[in-house]
Short mmCIF file of N, CA and C and ligand atoms in Angstrom, two decimals:
data_model
loop_
_atom_site.label_atom_id
_atom_site.label_comp_id
_atom_site.label_asym_id
_atom_site.label_seq_id
_atom_site.Cartn_x
_atom_site.Cartn_y
_atom_site.Cartn_z
N UNK A 18 82.75 92.03 99.86
CA UNK A 18 82.81 91.81 98.42
C UNK A 18 84.02 90.94 98.06
N UNK A 19 83.78 89.84 97.44
CA UNK A 19 84.88 88.93 97.12
C UNK A 19 85.63 89.41 95.88
N UNK A 20 86.93 89.32 95.93
CA UNK A 20 87.75 89.70 94.77
C UNK A 20 88.14 88.43 94.02
N UNK A 21 88.13 88.57 92.70
CA UNK A 21 88.50 87.42 91.88
C UNK A 21 89.54 87.90 90.86
N UNK A 22 90.53 87.08 90.63
CA UNK A 22 91.56 87.44 89.65
C UNK A 22 91.55 86.43 88.51
N UNK A 23 91.30 86.92 87.31
CA UNK A 23 91.33 86.05 86.13
C UNK A 23 92.63 86.27 85.37
N UNK A 24 93.24 85.18 84.98
CA UNK A 24 94.54 85.27 84.30
C UNK A 24 94.38 85.97 82.95
N UNK A 25 95.20 86.99 82.74
CA UNK A 25 95.24 87.68 81.45
C UNK A 25 96.47 87.22 80.67
N UNK A 26 97.60 87.19 81.37
CA UNK A 26 98.86 86.74 80.77
C UNK A 26 99.48 85.72 81.73
N UNK A 27 99.67 84.51 81.26
CA UNK A 27 100.15 83.43 82.13
C UNK A 27 101.62 83.65 82.50
N UNK A 28 102.03 82.93 83.51
CA UNK A 28 103.43 82.98 83.96
C UNK A 28 104.37 82.64 82.80
N UNK A 29 103.99 81.63 82.01
CA UNK A 29 104.83 81.20 80.88
C UNK A 29 104.93 82.32 79.83
N UNK A 30 103.81 82.96 79.54
CA UNK A 30 103.81 84.05 78.55
C UNK A 30 104.68 85.21 79.02
N UNK A 31 104.53 85.57 80.29
CA UNK A 31 105.29 86.70 80.82
C UNK A 31 106.78 86.37 80.82
N UNK A 32 107.12 85.18 81.29
CA UNK A 32 108.54 84.79 81.35
C UNK A 32 109.18 84.76 79.95
N UNK A 33 108.42 84.23 78.98
CA UNK A 33 108.95 84.16 77.61
C UNK A 33 109.19 85.56 77.05
N UNK A 34 108.26 86.46 77.35
CA UNK A 34 108.40 87.84 76.86
C UNK A 34 109.60 88.54 77.51
N UNK A 35 109.77 88.33 78.79
CA UNK A 35 110.89 88.98 79.49
C UNK A 35 112.22 88.45 78.93
N UNK A 36 112.25 87.17 78.63
CA UNK A 36 113.46 86.58 78.04
C UNK A 36 113.75 87.25 76.70
N UNK A 37 112.72 87.43 75.89
CA UNK A 37 112.90 88.05 74.57
C UNK A 37 113.36 89.51 74.69
N UNK A 38 112.77 90.24 75.62
CA UNK A 38 113.19 91.64 75.81
C UNK A 38 114.65 91.68 76.28
N UNK A 39 115.00 90.78 77.18
CA UNK A 39 116.37 90.71 77.68
C UNK A 39 117.37 90.46 76.56
N UNK A 40 116.99 89.59 75.63
CA UNK A 40 117.86 89.30 74.49
C UNK A 40 118.01 90.52 73.59
N UNK A 41 116.90 91.21 73.38
CA UNK A 41 116.93 92.42 72.54
C UNK A 41 117.81 93.49 73.18
N UNK A 42 117.65 93.69 74.47
CA UNK A 42 118.44 94.70 75.19
C UNK A 42 119.93 94.33 75.12
N UNK A 43 120.23 93.05 75.29
CA UNK A 43 121.63 92.60 75.23
C UNK A 43 122.25 92.92 73.87
N UNK A 44 121.46 92.78 72.81
CA UNK A 44 121.95 93.13 71.47
C UNK A 44 122.13 94.64 71.34
N UNK A 45 121.10 95.38 71.75
CA UNK A 45 121.12 96.83 71.58
C UNK A 45 122.24 97.51 72.38
N UNK A 46 122.61 96.92 73.51
CA UNK A 46 123.63 97.52 74.37
C UNK A 46 124.97 96.77 74.27
N UNK A 47 125.16 96.05 73.19
CA UNK A 47 126.40 95.28 73.03
C UNK A 47 127.62 96.18 73.21
N UNK A 48 128.57 95.73 74.00
CA UNK A 48 129.80 96.49 74.24
C UNK A 48 129.65 97.60 75.27
N UNK A 49 128.45 97.71 75.85
CA UNK A 49 128.20 98.77 76.84
C UNK A 49 127.73 98.16 78.16
N UNK A 50 127.68 99.01 79.17
CA UNK A 50 127.06 98.61 80.44
C UNK A 50 125.71 99.29 80.53
N UNK A 51 124.70 98.54 80.92
CA UNK A 51 123.38 99.14 81.06
C UNK A 51 123.07 99.35 82.55
N UNK A 52 122.56 100.54 82.85
CA UNK A 52 122.23 100.90 84.23
C UNK A 52 120.71 100.89 84.38
N UNK A 53 120.20 99.86 85.04
CA UNK A 53 118.74 99.73 85.17
C UNK A 53 118.25 100.58 86.34
N UNK A 54 117.23 101.37 86.07
CA UNK A 54 116.60 102.18 87.12
C UNK A 54 115.19 101.66 87.32
N UNK A 55 114.98 101.06 88.49
CA UNK A 55 113.68 100.47 88.80
C UNK A 55 112.79 101.49 89.50
N UNK A 56 111.57 101.60 89.02
CA UNK A 56 110.60 102.46 89.71
C UNK A 56 109.82 101.57 90.68
N UNK A 57 110.06 101.83 91.97
CA UNK A 57 109.43 101.03 93.02
C UNK A 57 107.95 101.38 93.17
N UNK A 58 107.10 100.48 93.72
CA UNK A 58 107.48 99.10 94.01
C UNK A 58 107.19 98.21 92.82
N UNK A 59 106.28 98.70 91.96
CA UNK A 59 105.75 97.85 90.90
C UNK A 59 106.78 97.29 89.93
N UNK A 60 107.84 98.08 89.66
CA UNK A 60 108.80 97.63 88.66
C UNK A 60 109.78 96.57 89.16
N UNK A 61 109.75 96.28 90.46
CA UNK A 61 110.81 95.46 91.05
C UNK A 61 110.81 94.01 90.55
N UNK A 62 109.65 93.40 90.44
CA UNK A 62 109.58 92.00 90.00
C UNK A 62 110.06 91.88 88.55
N UNK A 63 109.59 92.77 87.74
CA UNK A 63 109.98 92.79 86.33
C UNK A 63 111.48 93.04 86.19
N UNK A 64 112.00 94.02 86.94
CA UNK A 64 113.41 94.34 86.80
C UNK A 64 114.31 93.17 87.19
N UNK A 65 113.98 92.48 88.25
CA UNK A 65 114.81 91.35 88.68
C UNK A 65 114.84 90.26 87.60
N UNK A 66 113.69 89.93 87.06
CA UNK A 66 113.63 88.89 86.02
C UNK A 66 114.35 89.34 84.76
N UNK A 67 114.15 90.61 84.40
CA UNK A 67 114.79 91.15 83.20
C UNK A 67 116.32 91.16 83.34
N UNK A 68 116.78 91.61 84.50
CA UNK A 68 118.23 91.71 84.74
C UNK A 68 118.90 90.35 84.55
N UNK A 69 118.20 89.29 84.96
CA UNK A 69 118.77 87.94 84.83
C UNK A 69 118.92 87.49 83.38
N UNK A 70 118.17 88.14 82.49
CA UNK A 70 118.18 87.77 81.07
C UNK A 70 119.10 88.65 80.23
N UNK A 71 119.72 89.63 80.85
CA UNK A 71 120.61 90.54 80.12
C UNK A 71 122.04 90.04 80.24
N UNK A 72 122.74 89.96 79.10
CA UNK A 72 124.08 89.37 79.10
C UNK A 72 125.21 90.41 79.07
N UNK A 73 124.90 91.69 78.82
CA UNK A 73 125.93 92.73 78.93
C UNK A 73 126.03 93.11 80.42
N UNK A 74 127.12 93.79 80.82
CA UNK A 74 127.24 94.18 82.24
C UNK A 74 126.07 95.05 82.69
N UNK A 75 125.55 94.75 83.88
CA UNK A 75 124.37 95.44 84.41
C UNK A 75 124.69 96.04 85.77
N UNK A 76 124.27 97.29 85.99
CA UNK A 76 124.23 97.84 87.34
C UNK A 76 122.80 98.29 87.59
N UNK A 77 122.44 98.46 88.85
CA UNK A 77 121.04 98.74 89.19
C UNK A 77 120.91 99.89 90.17
N UNK A 78 119.80 100.57 90.11
CA UNK A 78 119.46 101.53 91.15
C UNK A 78 117.93 101.59 91.24
N UNK A 79 117.44 102.18 92.30
CA UNK A 79 116.01 102.19 92.57
C UNK A 79 115.55 103.60 92.90
N UNK A 80 114.34 103.91 92.46
CA UNK A 80 113.72 105.15 92.95
C UNK A 80 112.25 104.94 93.19
N UNK A 81 111.70 105.77 94.07
CA UNK A 81 110.29 105.65 94.39
C UNK A 81 109.64 107.01 94.25
N UNK A 82 108.54 107.05 93.54
CA UNK A 82 107.85 108.32 93.30
C UNK A 82 106.38 108.18 93.67
N UNK A 83 105.76 109.31 93.99
CA UNK A 83 104.32 109.26 94.20
C UNK A 83 103.69 110.51 93.61
N UNK A 84 102.46 110.37 93.21
CA UNK A 84 101.75 111.49 92.62
C UNK A 84 101.41 112.50 93.72
N UNK A 85 101.39 113.77 93.37
CA UNK A 85 101.10 114.81 94.37
C UNK A 85 99.63 114.89 94.77
N UNK A 86 98.80 113.99 94.28
CA UNK A 86 97.39 114.01 94.67
C UNK A 86 96.52 114.43 93.52
N UNK A 87 95.20 114.18 93.67
CA UNK A 87 94.31 114.26 92.52
C UNK A 87 94.27 115.63 91.83
N UNK A 88 94.29 116.71 92.65
CA UNK A 88 94.13 118.01 92.00
C UNK A 88 95.37 118.44 91.21
N UNK A 89 96.52 117.99 91.64
CA UNK A 89 97.73 118.37 90.89
C UNK A 89 98.16 117.27 89.92
N UNK A 90 97.44 116.17 89.91
CA UNK A 90 97.87 115.03 89.10
C UNK A 90 97.91 115.38 87.61
N UNK A 91 96.98 116.24 87.20
CA UNK A 91 96.94 116.59 85.78
C UNK A 91 98.19 117.35 85.35
N UNK A 92 98.85 118.01 86.31
CA UNK A 92 100.08 118.72 85.97
C UNK A 92 101.22 117.73 85.73
N UNK A 93 101.03 116.50 86.18
CA UNK A 93 102.06 115.49 85.98
C UNK A 93 103.22 115.63 86.93
N UNK A 94 103.04 116.41 87.98
CA UNK A 94 104.13 116.58 88.93
C UNK A 94 104.13 115.40 89.91
N UNK A 95 105.28 114.76 90.02
CA UNK A 95 105.36 113.66 90.97
C UNK A 95 106.40 113.97 92.03
N UNK A 96 106.18 113.42 93.20
CA UNK A 96 107.10 113.64 94.32
C UNK A 96 108.09 112.49 94.37
N UNK A 97 109.36 112.81 94.56
CA UNK A 97 110.37 111.75 94.71
C UNK A 97 110.38 111.32 96.17
N UNK A 98 109.94 110.11 96.41
CA UNK A 98 109.91 109.58 97.77
C UNK A 98 111.28 109.01 98.13
N UNK A 99 111.89 108.36 97.16
CA UNK A 99 113.27 107.88 97.34
C UNK A 99 114.01 108.14 96.04
N UNK A 100 115.09 108.89 96.14
CA UNK A 100 115.86 109.19 94.93
C UNK A 100 116.91 108.10 94.69
N UNK A 101 117.53 108.14 93.53
CA UNK A 101 118.58 107.20 93.19
C UNK A 101 119.75 107.35 94.17
N UNK A 102 120.47 106.26 94.41
CA UNK A 102 121.64 106.32 95.29
C UNK A 102 122.82 106.97 94.59
N UNK A 103 122.92 106.73 93.26
CA UNK A 103 124.10 107.19 92.53
C UNK A 103 123.74 108.13 91.39
N UNK A 104 124.68 109.04 91.01
CA UNK A 104 124.44 109.89 89.84
C UNK A 104 124.36 109.03 88.57
N UNK A 105 123.62 109.51 87.58
CA UNK A 105 123.49 108.76 86.32
C UNK A 105 124.24 109.42 85.18
N UNK A 106 124.97 110.49 85.48
CA UNK A 106 125.71 111.21 84.44
C UNK A 106 126.64 110.26 83.70
N UNK A 107 126.53 110.27 82.37
CA UNK A 107 127.42 109.45 81.55
C UNK A 107 127.03 107.98 81.46
N UNK A 108 125.94 107.58 82.12
CA UNK A 108 125.54 106.16 82.10
C UNK A 108 124.47 105.89 81.04
N UNK A 109 124.41 104.63 80.62
CA UNK A 109 123.35 104.20 79.70
C UNK A 109 122.17 103.71 80.54
N UNK A 110 121.26 104.63 80.78
CA UNK A 110 120.17 104.37 81.73
C UNK A 110 118.96 103.77 81.03
N UNK A 111 118.45 102.71 81.63
CA UNK A 111 117.22 102.09 81.15
C UNK A 111 116.24 102.04 82.32
N UNK A 112 115.19 102.85 82.21
CA UNK A 112 114.17 102.89 83.26
C UNK A 112 113.25 101.68 83.08
N UNK A 113 112.99 100.99 84.18
CA UNK A 113 112.16 99.78 84.14
C UNK A 113 110.89 100.01 84.95
N UNK A 114 109.76 99.94 84.27
CA UNK A 114 108.47 100.19 84.91
C UNK A 114 107.54 99.01 84.74
N UNK A 115 106.55 98.93 85.61
CA UNK A 115 105.56 97.86 85.49
C UNK A 115 104.54 98.17 84.39
N UNK A 116 104.05 99.42 84.38
CA UNK A 116 102.96 99.75 83.44
C UNK A 116 102.97 101.24 83.10
N UNK A 117 102.69 101.55 81.86
CA UNK A 117 102.46 102.94 81.48
C UNK A 117 100.96 103.09 81.23
N UNK A 118 100.36 103.96 82.00
CA UNK A 118 98.91 104.13 81.99
C UNK A 118 98.61 105.51 81.36
N UNK A 119 98.38 106.54 82.16
CA UNK A 119 98.19 107.88 81.60
C UNK A 119 99.49 108.40 81.00
N UNK A 120 100.61 107.93 81.53
CA UNK A 120 101.92 108.39 81.06
C UNK A 120 102.44 109.57 81.87
N UNK A 121 101.65 110.06 82.82
CA UNK A 121 102.05 111.25 83.58
C UNK A 121 103.32 111.02 84.39
N UNK A 122 103.34 109.92 85.13
CA UNK A 122 104.49 109.64 85.99
C UNK A 122 105.76 109.53 85.16
N UNK A 123 105.68 108.74 84.11
CA UNK A 123 106.88 108.47 83.31
C UNK A 123 107.36 109.69 82.55
N UNK A 124 106.45 110.50 82.03
CA UNK A 124 106.92 111.64 81.25
C UNK A 124 107.66 112.62 82.18
N UNK A 125 107.15 112.76 83.38
CA UNK A 125 107.82 113.64 84.36
C UNK A 125 109.19 113.06 84.74
N UNK A 126 109.17 111.78 85.05
CA UNK A 126 110.39 111.10 85.48
C UNK A 126 111.48 111.12 84.41
N UNK A 127 111.09 110.87 83.17
CA UNK A 127 112.08 110.81 82.09
C UNK A 127 112.70 112.19 81.87
N UNK A 128 111.90 113.24 81.94
CA UNK A 128 112.43 114.60 81.80
C UNK A 128 113.42 114.91 82.91
N UNK A 129 113.05 114.52 84.12
CA UNK A 129 113.90 114.78 85.28
C UNK A 129 115.24 114.04 85.15
N UNK A 130 115.18 112.80 84.71
CA UNK A 130 116.41 112.01 84.57
C UNK A 130 117.28 112.53 83.43
N UNK A 131 116.61 113.01 82.37
CA UNK A 131 117.34 113.55 81.23
C UNK A 131 118.22 114.74 81.65
N UNK A 132 117.69 115.55 82.55
CA UNK A 132 118.42 116.72 83.04
C UNK A 132 119.69 116.35 83.81
N UNK A 133 119.80 115.10 84.23
CA UNK A 133 120.99 114.69 84.99
C UNK A 133 122.14 114.22 84.09
N UNK A 134 121.93 114.32 82.78
CA UNK A 134 123.02 114.07 81.83
C UNK A 134 123.47 112.64 81.61
N UNK A 135 122.54 111.69 81.50
CA UNK A 135 122.97 110.33 81.17
C UNK A 135 123.51 110.26 79.74
N UNK A 136 124.33 109.26 79.46
CA UNK A 136 124.83 109.06 78.10
C UNK A 136 123.65 108.73 77.17
N UNK A 137 122.78 107.86 77.66
CA UNK A 137 121.54 107.54 76.93
C UNK A 137 120.45 107.27 77.95
N UNK A 138 119.20 107.41 77.51
CA UNK A 138 118.07 107.21 78.43
C UNK A 138 116.93 106.56 77.67
N UNK A 139 116.58 105.36 78.10
CA UNK A 139 115.48 104.64 77.46
C UNK A 139 114.50 104.13 78.50
N UNK A 140 113.34 103.72 77.99
CA UNK A 140 112.27 103.25 78.88
C UNK A 140 111.80 101.86 78.47
N UNK A 141 111.69 101.01 79.47
CA UNK A 141 111.20 99.64 79.25
C UNK A 141 110.03 99.41 80.19
N UNK A 142 108.90 98.98 79.64
CA UNK A 142 107.74 98.70 80.49
C UNK A 142 107.19 97.31 80.18
N UNK A 143 106.78 96.63 81.23
CA UNK A 143 106.20 95.30 81.02
C UNK A 143 104.85 95.42 80.32
N UNK A 144 104.05 96.39 80.79
CA UNK A 144 102.69 96.55 80.25
C UNK A 144 102.45 97.97 79.78
N UNK A 145 101.60 98.09 78.79
CA UNK A 145 101.21 99.41 78.28
C UNK A 145 99.71 99.39 78.02
N UNK A 146 99.04 100.43 78.54
CA UNK A 146 97.61 100.59 78.25
C UNK A 146 97.45 101.82 77.37
N UNK A 147 97.66 101.68 76.05
CA UNK A 147 97.68 102.86 75.16
C UNK A 147 96.37 103.66 75.15
N UNK A 148 95.25 102.99 75.37
CA UNK A 148 93.95 103.70 75.37
C UNK A 148 93.85 104.75 76.47
N UNK A 149 94.65 104.58 77.52
CA UNK A 149 94.56 105.47 78.68
C UNK A 149 95.51 106.65 78.61
N UNK A 150 96.30 106.73 77.55
CA UNK A 150 97.36 107.73 77.51
C UNK A 150 96.82 109.16 77.48
N UNK A 151 97.34 110.00 78.37
CA UNK A 151 96.99 111.41 78.43
C UNK A 151 98.20 112.25 78.01
N UNK A 152 99.38 111.82 78.47
CA UNK A 152 100.62 112.51 78.15
C UNK A 152 101.46 111.58 77.27
N UNK A 153 102.00 112.14 76.21
CA UNK A 153 102.80 111.35 75.29
C UNK A 153 104.12 110.94 75.97
N UNK A 154 104.42 109.67 75.91
CA UNK A 154 105.71 109.22 76.44
C UNK A 154 106.27 108.16 75.51
N UNK A 155 107.54 108.31 75.18
CA UNK A 155 108.15 107.38 74.24
C UNK A 155 108.63 106.13 74.98
N UNK A 156 108.09 104.98 74.59
CA UNK A 156 108.50 103.72 75.22
C UNK A 156 109.40 102.96 74.24
N UNK A 157 110.57 102.54 74.71
CA UNK A 157 111.53 101.85 73.84
C UNK A 157 111.30 100.35 73.80
N UNK A 158 110.93 99.77 74.93
CA UNK A 158 110.68 98.33 75.00
C UNK A 158 109.37 98.09 75.74
N UNK A 159 108.45 97.40 75.08
CA UNK A 159 107.15 97.10 75.70
C UNK A 159 106.96 95.58 75.72
N UNK A 160 106.55 95.07 76.87
CA UNK A 160 106.22 93.65 76.96
C UNK A 160 104.91 93.36 76.24
N UNK A 161 103.82 93.90 76.79
CA UNK A 161 102.49 93.65 76.23
C UNK A 161 101.66 94.92 76.24
N UNK A 162 100.92 95.13 75.17
CA UNK A 162 99.88 96.16 75.19
C UNK A 162 98.60 95.48 75.66
N UNK A 163 97.95 96.08 76.63
CA UNK A 163 96.76 95.45 77.20
C UNK A 163 95.57 96.41 77.13
N UNK A 164 94.35 95.86 77.18
CA UNK A 164 93.17 96.73 77.17
C UNK A 164 93.04 97.51 78.48
N UNK A 165 92.13 98.46 78.49
CA UNK A 165 91.92 99.31 79.65
C UNK A 165 91.19 98.55 80.76
N UNK A 166 91.93 97.71 81.47
CA UNK A 166 91.36 96.98 82.60
C UNK A 166 92.37 97.05 83.73
N UNK A 167 91.87 96.94 84.96
CA UNK A 167 92.78 97.03 86.11
C UNK A 167 93.44 95.67 86.34
N UNK A 168 94.74 95.67 86.23
CA UNK A 168 95.47 94.40 86.34
C UNK A 168 96.34 94.35 87.60
N UNK A 169 96.59 93.13 88.04
CA UNK A 169 97.44 92.91 89.21
C UNK A 169 98.43 91.79 88.90
N UNK A 170 99.44 91.68 89.76
CA UNK A 170 100.43 90.62 89.63
C UNK A 170 101.72 91.12 89.01
N UNK A 171 102.77 90.34 89.19
CA UNK A 171 104.08 90.69 88.66
C UNK A 171 104.51 92.11 89.06
N UNK A 172 104.21 92.45 90.29
CA UNK A 172 104.59 93.76 90.83
C UNK A 172 103.43 94.73 90.96
N UNK A 173 102.37 94.49 90.18
CA UNK A 173 101.23 95.42 90.22
C UNK A 173 100.28 95.04 91.35
N UNK A 174 99.80 96.06 92.05
CA UNK A 174 98.98 95.80 93.23
C UNK A 174 97.56 96.32 93.11
N UNK A 175 96.71 95.75 93.94
CA UNK A 175 95.44 96.37 94.27
C UNK A 175 95.47 96.53 95.77
N UNK A 176 95.47 97.78 96.26
CA UNK A 176 95.52 98.03 97.71
C UNK A 176 96.74 97.32 98.35
N UNK A 177 97.84 97.38 97.66
CA UNK A 177 99.14 96.82 98.10
C UNK A 177 99.20 95.29 98.08
N UNK A 178 98.15 94.64 97.63
CA UNK A 178 98.20 93.18 97.56
C UNK A 178 98.31 92.70 96.11
N UNK A 179 98.61 91.44 95.96
CA UNK A 179 98.71 90.72 94.67
C UNK A 179 100.00 90.97 93.89
N UNK A 180 100.90 91.78 94.43
CA UNK A 180 102.14 92.04 93.69
C UNK A 180 102.91 90.74 93.42
N UNK A 181 102.76 89.78 94.32
CA UNK A 181 103.55 88.55 94.26
C UNK A 181 103.00 87.50 93.30
N UNK A 182 101.88 87.74 92.65
CA UNK A 182 101.36 86.76 91.69
C UNK A 182 102.38 86.60 90.56
N UNK A 183 102.68 85.36 90.14
CA UNK A 183 103.66 85.16 89.08
C UNK A 183 103.10 85.33 87.68
N UNK A 184 101.87 85.85 87.58
CA UNK A 184 101.22 86.10 86.29
C UNK A 184 100.50 87.45 86.37
N UNK A 185 99.95 87.89 85.23
CA UNK A 185 99.17 89.13 85.21
C UNK A 185 97.69 88.75 85.16
N UNK A 186 96.92 89.30 86.09
CA UNK A 186 95.49 88.98 86.12
C UNK A 186 94.65 90.23 86.15
N UNK A 187 93.38 90.05 85.74
CA UNK A 187 92.41 91.15 85.81
C UNK A 187 91.58 90.91 87.07
N UNK A 188 91.49 91.96 87.90
CA UNK A 188 90.75 91.81 89.15
C UNK A 188 89.29 92.21 88.95
N UNK A 189 88.40 91.43 89.54
CA UNK A 189 86.97 91.78 89.51
C UNK A 189 86.39 91.58 90.90
N UNK A 190 85.27 92.23 91.13
CA UNK A 190 84.66 92.24 92.47
C UNK A 190 83.26 91.66 92.35
N UNK A 191 82.97 90.68 93.21
CA UNK A 191 81.67 90.00 93.06
C UNK A 191 80.80 90.26 94.29
P1 LIG B 29 100.56 106.83 85.04
O1 LIG B 29 101.10 106.24 83.76
O2 LIG B 29 101.26 108.05 85.50
O3 LIG B 29 99.06 107.02 84.96
O4 LIG B 29 100.74 105.86 86.26
C1 LIG B 29 101.16 104.59 86.15
C2 LIG B 29 101.12 103.98 87.54
O5 LIG B 29 99.76 103.74 87.94
C3 LIG B 29 101.78 102.64 87.48
O6 LIG B 29 103.15 102.73 87.77
C4 LIG B 29 101.00 101.84 88.49
O7 LIG B 29 101.57 102.00 89.77
C5 LIG B 29 99.61 102.46 88.49
N1 LIG B 29 98.67 101.66 87.64
C6 LIG B 29 98.16 102.02 86.45
N2 LIG B 29 97.36 101.07 85.95
C7 LIG B 29 97.37 100.06 86.86
C8 LIG B 29 96.73 98.76 86.91
O8 LIG B 29 95.99 98.32 86.01
N3 LIG B 29 96.98 98.02 88.02
C9 LIG B 29 97.79 98.44 89.04
N4 LIG B 29 98.41 99.64 89.01
C10 LIG B 29 98.20 100.44 87.94
MG1 LIG B 30 104.50 101.93 89.01
#
């Protein structure tokens, strides 16, 4: 079965949006240092581009999580595959994600990070599929709201491929 990817958001559109979000974040965090927390692997492309557009001091850390499997997925419990290297206590933490879908992963993650006592905790996502939301999660910065379609590129994968596409595309099977 051949896979086809149709462009949903072009490289120019995505880059322009990331620049705008970076400018907004720079204003909102004026006089502070922002600590970006990337959720691997999908958030990595977005976080690197975003970090380059932020003009206040930036530090970074990474974490990797996975869902506990289909039967426990509804509980929203996620497993930490790789935890942060450094404590976030007292830091202005901004979680950077590729997409908020059901919201299960992020709502769990945000609660867990909140318990570690950051000075502030916000969420930034490149994409949001609001129609798919099951668990309420507050998003502070959103790149694009998109329809309920499976997208790839800019960090998002299908079967671990297509993360490197410089645009967001909808995958179809022929
Ligand atoms: P949720 O919000 O807990 O349902 O999970 C979001 C995660 O599911 C994201 O971080 C992605 O890894 C994955 N995901 C959701 N929608 C898509 C998509 O359209 N393409 C690729 N991955 C997706
Ligand atoms: Mg992800």
